[in-house]
Structure formats: C-alpha cells, structure tokens
Amino acid sequence: FNVKLAVTSSSFSPLLRSGVLTHLEWVEACASRLDADGIVLRLADFPRTDLEYAAQVKKVATDLGLVPVALDAPGLLDPARPDEERSAAVALATALGTALIRTTAGPPGDLPPETFARAVTAAKAFTSAAKAANVTLAVAGAPDSLLTGVADVQNFSKYVDSAWLRYDVPAHSA
C-alpha cells in the first residue's frame, strides 16, 4: 500500500475522551475533511476493543478508502504487563488489518539490567505472536522508559533478534 498521509487518533484524544467526537466520526473525518490515506489507531482511544467493533472500524475505514496502518499501544514491552495484553493487541491489530503495532518499553525499574532481560524475553514471545499474525512491531523510544531513544531501541532489537521487530524513528529524527 502507498500511504502518503496517516492521521493518528492520539491527536484527537481530548475530543474523543470528551465525547465531542466519536471514534467512528473521527475515522470519517480523516477521510472526508483531512483527506488522509491512512489512520493510526491509538489503543487508549477505542471506546471498546472487542473484535466485532474492530471489524466495524475496519469496514468503515475500507469503505472510506483509508488504510488502517498501525495500532498504537504504548508500554507493551513492559515485562510487568500481562502477556494477555500483548496477545489482545495482536488480535486487535489483526482484526483491524493493520500492518504494525507501535509500542514502547515500560519504566527501567529498580534494576534496569534485570528489567532489560525480562523485556527481551517478553519481546521474543510478542514478536513470535506478531509474526504468526503477520504484524510487525515498531518500537519507539520514550522518555522515562527502559528504551529512551533510537540507539536504545536498536540495541534492544539486537537482543530480541527478530525480523518482526523494527525501530520506529520519529519523523524529526530521520
């Protein structure tokens, strides 16, 4: 697919949270008012995450000519988070038809080397599930996390050693 402009729901989170704009109205606005080619769906902006709703979002996006590019789900590389959250994100991304799950690491913890090792283990299982669903993980650095920048994410990806984990470089860094 050739996406020139994808709009992220995180830019509209205040409107979505306040109810001024529904999630499906946002999808429609991306196509009709913003002339976008794709959408990035932030997990926290979903009113519900069941597979029936995901199918509805995918259908509306398809009908409007939008490509669901990514599911933005920060913190899924935090080893303290349950594996079920990572599995649910893969299932949701698959139902939406997204090519990517964009995520970050969690906090460094009291012993960052131990947290790093646990995060690598969690990421290996996560990438295995993502591979089975044909979804790539795009990992971004985040302030106050175990992986704060591109160099940290590049190093992390060497330990995970999976073609299904890539680093997400912010546009201003590229």
PDB file of C-alpha atoms in Angstrom:
ATOM      1  CA  PHE A   1       0.000   0.000   0.000  1.00  0.00           C
ATOM      2  CA  ASN A   2       1.077   3.559  -0.648  1.00  0.00           C
ATOM      3  CA  VAL A   3       0.103   5.791   2.245  1.00  0.00           C
ATOM      4  CA  LYS A   4       1.117   9.433   1.942  1.00  0.00           C
ATOM      5  CA  LEU A   5      -0.709  10.795   4.969  1.00  0.00           C
ATOM      6  CA  ALA A   6      -1.886   8.864   8.014  1.00  0.00           C
ATOM      7  CA  VAL A   7      -3.647  10.593  10.871  1.00  0.00           C
ATOM      8  CA  THR A   8      -3.258   9.340  14.426  1.00  0.00           C
ATOM      9  CA  SER A   9      -6.177   9.304  16.815  1.00  0.00           C
ATOM     10  CA  SER A  10      -3.842  10.484  19.592  1.00  0.00           C
ATOM     11  CA  SER A  11      -4.039  13.963  18.055  1.00  0.00           C
ATOM     12  CA  PHE A  12      -7.773  13.886  18.703  1.00  0.00           C
ATOM     13  CA  SER A  13      -7.738  12.172  22.122  1.00  0.00           C
ATOM     14  CA  PRO A  14      -9.231  15.143  24.026  1.00  0.00           C
ATOM     15  CA  LEU A  15     -12.167  15.309  21.602  1.00  0.00           C
ATOM     16  CA  LEU A  16     -12.632  11.540  21.692  1.00  0.00           C
ATOM     17  CA  ARG A  17     -12.438  11.385  25.512  1.00  0.00           C
ATOM     18  CA  SER A  18     -14.900  14.256  25.958  1.00  0.00           C
ATOM     19  CA  GLY A  19     -17.415  12.720  23.559  1.00  0.00           C
ATOM     20  CA  VAL A  20     -17.332  15.708  21.199  1.00  0.00           C
ATOM     21  CA  LEU A  21     -16.233  13.243  18.518  1.00  0.00           C
ATOM     22  CA  THR A  22     -16.921   9.514  18.411  1.00  0.00           C
ATOM     23  CA  HIS A  23     -14.270   7.082  17.267  1.00  0.00           C
ATOM     24  CA  LEU A  24     -16.134   6.291  14.048  1.00  0.00           C
ATOM     25  CA  GLU A  25     -16.769  10.009  13.412  1.00  0.00           C
ATOM     26  CA  TRP A  26     -13.014  10.524  13.707  1.00  0.00           C
ATOM     27  CA  VAL A  27     -12.407   7.816  11.093  1.00  0.00           C
ATOM     28  CA  GLU A  28     -14.914   9.508   8.771  1.00  0.00           C
ATOM     29  CA  ALA A  29     -13.337  12.932   9.350  1.00  0.00           C
ATOM     30  CA  CYS A  30      -9.905  11.566   8.444  1.00  0.00           C
ATOM     31  CA  ALA A  31     -11.236  10.598   5.032  1.00  0.00           C
ATOM     32  CA  SER A  32     -13.625  13.452   4.289  1.00  0.00           C
ATOM     33  CA  ARG A  33     -12.162  16.520   5.988  1.00  0.00           C
ATOM     34  CA  LEU A  34      -8.473  15.682   6.356  1.00  0.00           C
ATOM     35  CA  ASP A  35      -8.083  13.838   3.043  1.00  0.00           C
ATOM     36  CA  ALA A  36      -5.904  11.217   4.728  1.00  0.00           C
ATOM     37  CA  ASP A  37      -4.835   7.955   3.133  1.00  0.00           C
ATOM     38  CA  GLY A  38      -4.416   6.048   6.387  1.00  0.00           C
ATOM     39  CA  ILE A  39      -5.109   6.020  10.095  1.00  0.00           C
ATOM     40  CA  VAL A  40      -3.105   5.128  13.181  1.00  0.00           C
ATOM     41  CA  LEU A  41      -5.417   3.867  15.883  1.00  0.00           C
ATOM     42  CA  ARG A  42      -4.320   4.534  19.458  1.00  0.00           C
ATOM     43  CA  LEU A  43      -5.478   1.741  21.741  1.00  0.00           C
ATOM     44  CA  ALA A  44      -6.455   4.144  24.527  1.00  0.00           C
ATOM     45  CA  ASP A  45      -8.836   5.967  22.156  1.00  0.00           C
ATOM     46  CA  PHE A  46     -11.028   2.945  21.438  1.00  0.00           C
ATOM     47  CA  PRO A  47     -14.449   3.038  23.093  1.00  0.00           C
ATOM     48  CA  ARG A  48     -14.246  -0.761  23.173  1.00  0.00           C
ATOM     49  CA  THR A  49     -11.795  -3.320  21.846  1.00  0.00           C
ATOM     50  CA  ASP A  50     -13.923  -6.360  21.070  1.00  0.00           C
ATOM     51  CA  LEU A  51     -13.385  -7.970  17.687  1.00  0.00           C
ATOM     52  CA  GLU A  52     -16.889  -7.016  16.495  1.00  0.00           C
ATOM     53  CA  TYR A  53     -16.082  -3.331  16.978  1.00  0.00           C
ATOM     54  CA  ALA A  54     -12.668  -3.790  15.330  1.00  0.00           C
ATOM     55  CA  ALA A  55     -14.410  -5.313  12.296  1.00  0.00           C
ATOM     56  CA  GLN A  56     -16.732  -2.306  12.193  1.00  0.00           C
ATOM     57  CA  VAL A  57     -13.789   0.129  12.280  1.00  0.00           C
ATOM     58  CA  LYS A  58     -12.024  -1.828   9.523  1.00  0.00           C
ATOM     59  CA  LYS A  59     -15.174  -1.860   7.366  1.00  0.00           C
ATOM     60  CA  VAL A  60     -15.779   1.877   7.787  1.00  0.00           C
ATOM     61  CA  ALA A  61     -12.132   2.641   7.022  1.00  0.00           C
ATOM     62  CA  THR A  62     -12.198   0.414   3.936  1.00  0.00           C
ATOM     63  CA  ASP A  63     -15.457   1.944   2.702  1.00  0.00           C
ATOM     64  CA  LEU A  64     -13.884   5.402   3.056  1.00  0.00           C
ATOM     65  CA  GLY A  65     -10.664   4.398   1.281  1.00  0.00           C
ATOM     66  CA  LEU A  66      -8.485   4.558   4.406  1.00  0.00           C
ATOM     67  CA  VAL A  67      -5.718   2.118   5.266  1.00  0.00           C
ATOM     68  CA  PRO A  68      -5.531   1.131   8.954  1.00  0.00           C
ATOM     69  CA  VAL A  69      -1.740   1.489   9.184  1.00  0.00           C
ATOM     70  CA  ALA A  70      -0.966   0.832  12.839  1.00  0.00           C
ATOM     71  CA  LEU A  71      -2.297   0.132  16.280  1.00  0.00           C
ATOM     72  CA  ASP A  72      -0.515   2.454  18.709  1.00  0.00           C
ATOM     73  CA  ALA A  73      -0.257   0.623  22.032  1.00  0.00           C
ATOM     74  CA  PRO A  74       2.446   2.158  24.264  1.00  0.00           C
ATOM     75  CA  GLY A  75       4.156   0.180  27.007  1.00  0.00           C
ATOM     76  CA  LEU A  76       3.580  -3.347  25.730  1.00  0.00           C
ATOM     77  CA  LEU A  77       7.278  -4.169  26.117  1.00  0.00           C
ATOM     78  CA  ASP A  78       6.996  -3.625  29.858  1.00  0.00           C
ATOM     79  CA  PRO A  79       7.615  -7.117  31.282  1.00  0.00           C
ATOM     80  CA  ALA A  80       5.356  -6.251  34.235  1.00  0.00           C
ATOM     81  CA  ARG A  81       2.350  -6.121  31.924  1.00  0.00           C
ATOM     82  CA  PRO A  82       0.459  -9.378  31.484  1.00  0.00           C
ATOM     83  CA  ASP A  83       1.108 -11.444  28.348  1.00  0.00           C
ATOM     84  CA  GLU A  84      -2.653 -11.306  27.728  1.00  0.00           C
ATOM     85  CA  GLU A  85      -2.358  -7.580  26.914  1.00  0.00           C
ATOM     86  CA  ARG A  86       0.194  -8.302  24.193  1.00  0.00           C
ATOM     87  CA  SER A  87      -1.948 -11.158  22.840  1.00  0.00           C
ATOM     88  CA  ALA A  88      -5.017  -8.921  22.828  1.00  0.00           C
ATOM     89  CA  ALA A  89      -3.102  -6.221  20.935  1.00  0.00           C
ATOM     90  CA  VAL A  90      -2.066  -8.732  18.266  1.00  0.00           C
ATOM     91  CA  ALA A  91      -5.651  -9.965  17.946  1.00  0.00           C
ATOM     92  CA  LEU A  92      -6.953  -6.390  17.685  1.00  0.00           C
ATOM     93  CA  ALA A  93      -4.306  -5.400  15.115  1.00  0.00           C
ATOM     94  CA  THR A  94      -5.181  -8.484  13.070  1.00  0.00           C
ATOM     95  CA  ALA A  95      -8.904  -7.716  13.215  1.00  0.00           C
ATOM     96  CA  LEU A  96      -8.237  -4.111  12.169  1.00  0.00           C
ATOM     97  CA  GLY A  97      -5.963  -5.234   9.344  1.00  0.00           C
ATOM     98  CA  THR A  98      -3.033  -3.102  10.488  1.00  0.00           C
ATOM     99  CA  ALA A  99       0.481  -3.895   9.354  1.00  0.00           C
ATOM    100  CA  LEU A 100       2.075  -2.570  12.548  1.00  0.00           C
ATOM    101  CA  ILE A 101       1.745  -2.404  16.292  1.00  0.00           C
ATOM    102  CA  ARG A 102       3.595   0.675  17.506  1.00  0.00           C
ATOM    103  CA  THR A 103       4.759   0.284  21.096  1.00  0.00           C
ATOM    104  CA  THR A 104       7.309   1.349  23.688  1.00  0.00           C
ATOM    105  CA  ALA A 105       9.066  -0.130  26.695  1.00  0.00           C
ATOM    106  CA  GLY A 106       7.999   0.372  30.261  1.00  0.00           C
ATOM    107  CA  PRO A 107       9.973   2.057  33.033  1.00  0.00           C
ATOM    108  CA  PRO A 108      13.549   0.909  33.706  1.00  0.00           C
ATOM    109  CA  GLY A 109      12.644  -0.465  37.128  1.00  0.00           C
ATOM    110  CA  ASP A 110      14.868  -0.698  40.200  1.00  0.00           C
ATOM    111  CA  LEU A 111      17.410  -2.896  38.375  1.00  0.00           C
ATOM    112  CA  PRO A 112      17.483  -1.783  34.727  1.00  0.00           C
ATOM    113  CA  PRO A 113      19.675  -4.721  33.529  1.00  0.00           C
ATOM    114  CA  GLU A 114      17.207  -7.208  35.037  1.00  0.00           C
ATOM    115  CA  THR A 115      14.256  -5.289  33.539  1.00  0.00           C
ATOM    116  CA  PHE A 116      16.043  -5.269  30.173  1.00  0.00           C
ATOM    117  CA  ALA A 117      16.494  -9.053  30.252  1.00  0.00           C
ATOM    118  CA  ARG A 118      12.829  -9.575  31.164  1.00  0.00           C
ATOM    119  CA  ALA A 119      11.756  -7.127  28.449  1.00  0.00           C
ATOM    120  CA  VAL A 120      13.790  -9.069  25.876  1.00  0.00           C
ATOM    121  CA  THR A 121      12.055 -12.293  26.945  1.00  0.00           C
ATOM    122  CA  ALA A 122       8.638 -10.630  26.699  1.00  0.00           C
ATOM    123  CA  ALA A 123       9.534  -9.136  23.303  1.00  0.00           C
ATOM    124  CA  LYS A 124      10.619 -12.520  21.932  1.00  0.00           C
ATOM    125  CA  ALA A 125       7.220 -14.011  22.783  1.00  0.00           C
ATOM    126  CA  PHE A 126       5.466 -10.882  21.480  1.00  0.00           C
ATOM    127  CA  THR A 127       7.328 -10.950  18.150  1.00  0.00           C
ATOM    128  CA  SER A 128       6.567 -14.647  17.771  1.00  0.00           C
ATOM    129  CA  ALA A 129       2.834 -13.962  18.178  1.00  0.00           C
ATOM    130  CA  ALA A 130       3.075 -10.934  15.874  1.00  0.00           C
ATOM    131  CA  LYS A 131       4.868 -12.998  13.225  1.00  0.00           C
ATOM    132  CA  ALA A 132       2.122 -15.636  13.355  1.00  0.00           C
ATOM    133  CA  ALA A 133      -0.396 -12.846  12.695  1.00  0.00           C
ATOM    134  CA  ASN A 134       1.779 -11.148  10.035  1.00  0.00           C
ATOM    135  CA  VAL A 135       2.035  -7.951  12.097  1.00  0.00           C
ATOM    136  CA  THR A 136       5.326  -6.113  12.644  1.00  0.00           C
ATOM    137  CA  LEU A 137       6.208  -4.458  15.959  1.00  0.00           C
ATOM    138  CA  ALA A 138       7.500  -0.911  15.584  1.00  0.00           C
ATOM    139  CA  VAL A 139       9.283   0.063  18.801  1.00  0.00           C
ATOM    140  CA  ALA A 140       9.769   3.721  19.662  1.00  0.00           C
ATOM    141  CA  GLY A 141      11.934   5.232  22.342  1.00  0.00           C
ATOM    142  CA  ALA A 142      10.087   7.059  25.104  1.00  0.00           C
ATOM    143  CA  PRO A 143      11.261   9.381  27.878  1.00  0.00           C
ATOM    144  CA  ASP A 144      11.460   7.772  31.330  1.00  0.00           C
ATOM    145  CA  SER A 145      11.327   4.290  29.825  1.00  0.00           C
ATOM    146  CA  LEU A 146      13.839   1.474  29.545  1.00  0.00           C
ATOM    147  CA  LEU A 147      14.367   2.465  25.901  1.00  0.00           C
ATOM    148  CA  THR A 148      14.617   6.244  25.704  1.00  0.00           C
ATOM    149  CA  GLY A 149      15.916   6.733  22.173  1.00  0.00           C
ATOM    150  CA  VAL A 150      16.733   5.211  18.835  1.00  0.00           C
ATOM    151  CA  ALA A 151      20.130   3.859  19.979  1.00  0.00           C
ATOM    152  CA  ASP A 152      18.493   2.056  22.921  1.00  0.00           C
ATOM    153  CA  VAL A 153      15.855   0.534  20.645  1.00  0.00           C
ATOM    154  CA  GLN A 154      18.482  -0.534  18.098  1.00  0.00           C
ATOM    155  CA  ASN A 155      20.479  -2.261  20.840  1.00  0.00           C
ATOM    156  CA  PHE A 156      17.313  -3.883  22.224  1.00  0.00           C
ATOM    157  CA  SER A 157      16.382  -5.200  18.768  1.00  0.00           C
ATOM    158  CA  LYS A 158      19.744  -6.976  18.518  1.00  0.00           C
ATOM    159  CA  TYR A 159      18.931  -8.951  21.674  1.00  0.00           C
ATOM    160  CA  VAL A 160      15.399  -9.783  20.520  1.00  0.00           C
ATOM    161  CA  ASP A 161      16.794 -10.812  17.124  1.00  0.00           C
ATOM    162  CA  SER A 162      13.551 -10.877  15.164  1.00  0.00           C
ATOM    163  CA  ALA A 163      12.746  -9.540  11.717  1.00  0.00           C
ATOM    164  CA  TRP A 164       9.296  -8.774  13.144  1.00  0.00           C
ATOM    165  CA  LEU A 165      10.652  -6.073  15.473  1.00  0.00           C
ATOM    166  CA  ARG A 166      11.696  -2.778  13.948  1.00  0.00           C
ATOM    167  CA  TYR A 167      12.508   0.556  15.476  1.00  0.00           C
ATOM    168  CA  ASP A 168      10.191   3.485  14.964  1.00  0.00           C
ATOM    169  CA  VAL A 169      12.206   6.595  14.179  1.00  0.00           C
ATOM    170  CA  PRO A 170      10.269   9.826  14.754  1.00  0.00           C
ATOM    171  CA  ALA A 171       9.971  11.958  11.607  1.00  0.00           C
ATOM    172  CA  HIS A 172      12.006  14.795  13.121  1.00  0.00           C
ATOM    173  CA  SER A 173      14.919  12.373  13.763  1.00  0.00           C
ATOM    174  CA  ALA A 174      15.007  10.804  10.320  1.00  0.00           C
TER     175      ALA A 174
END
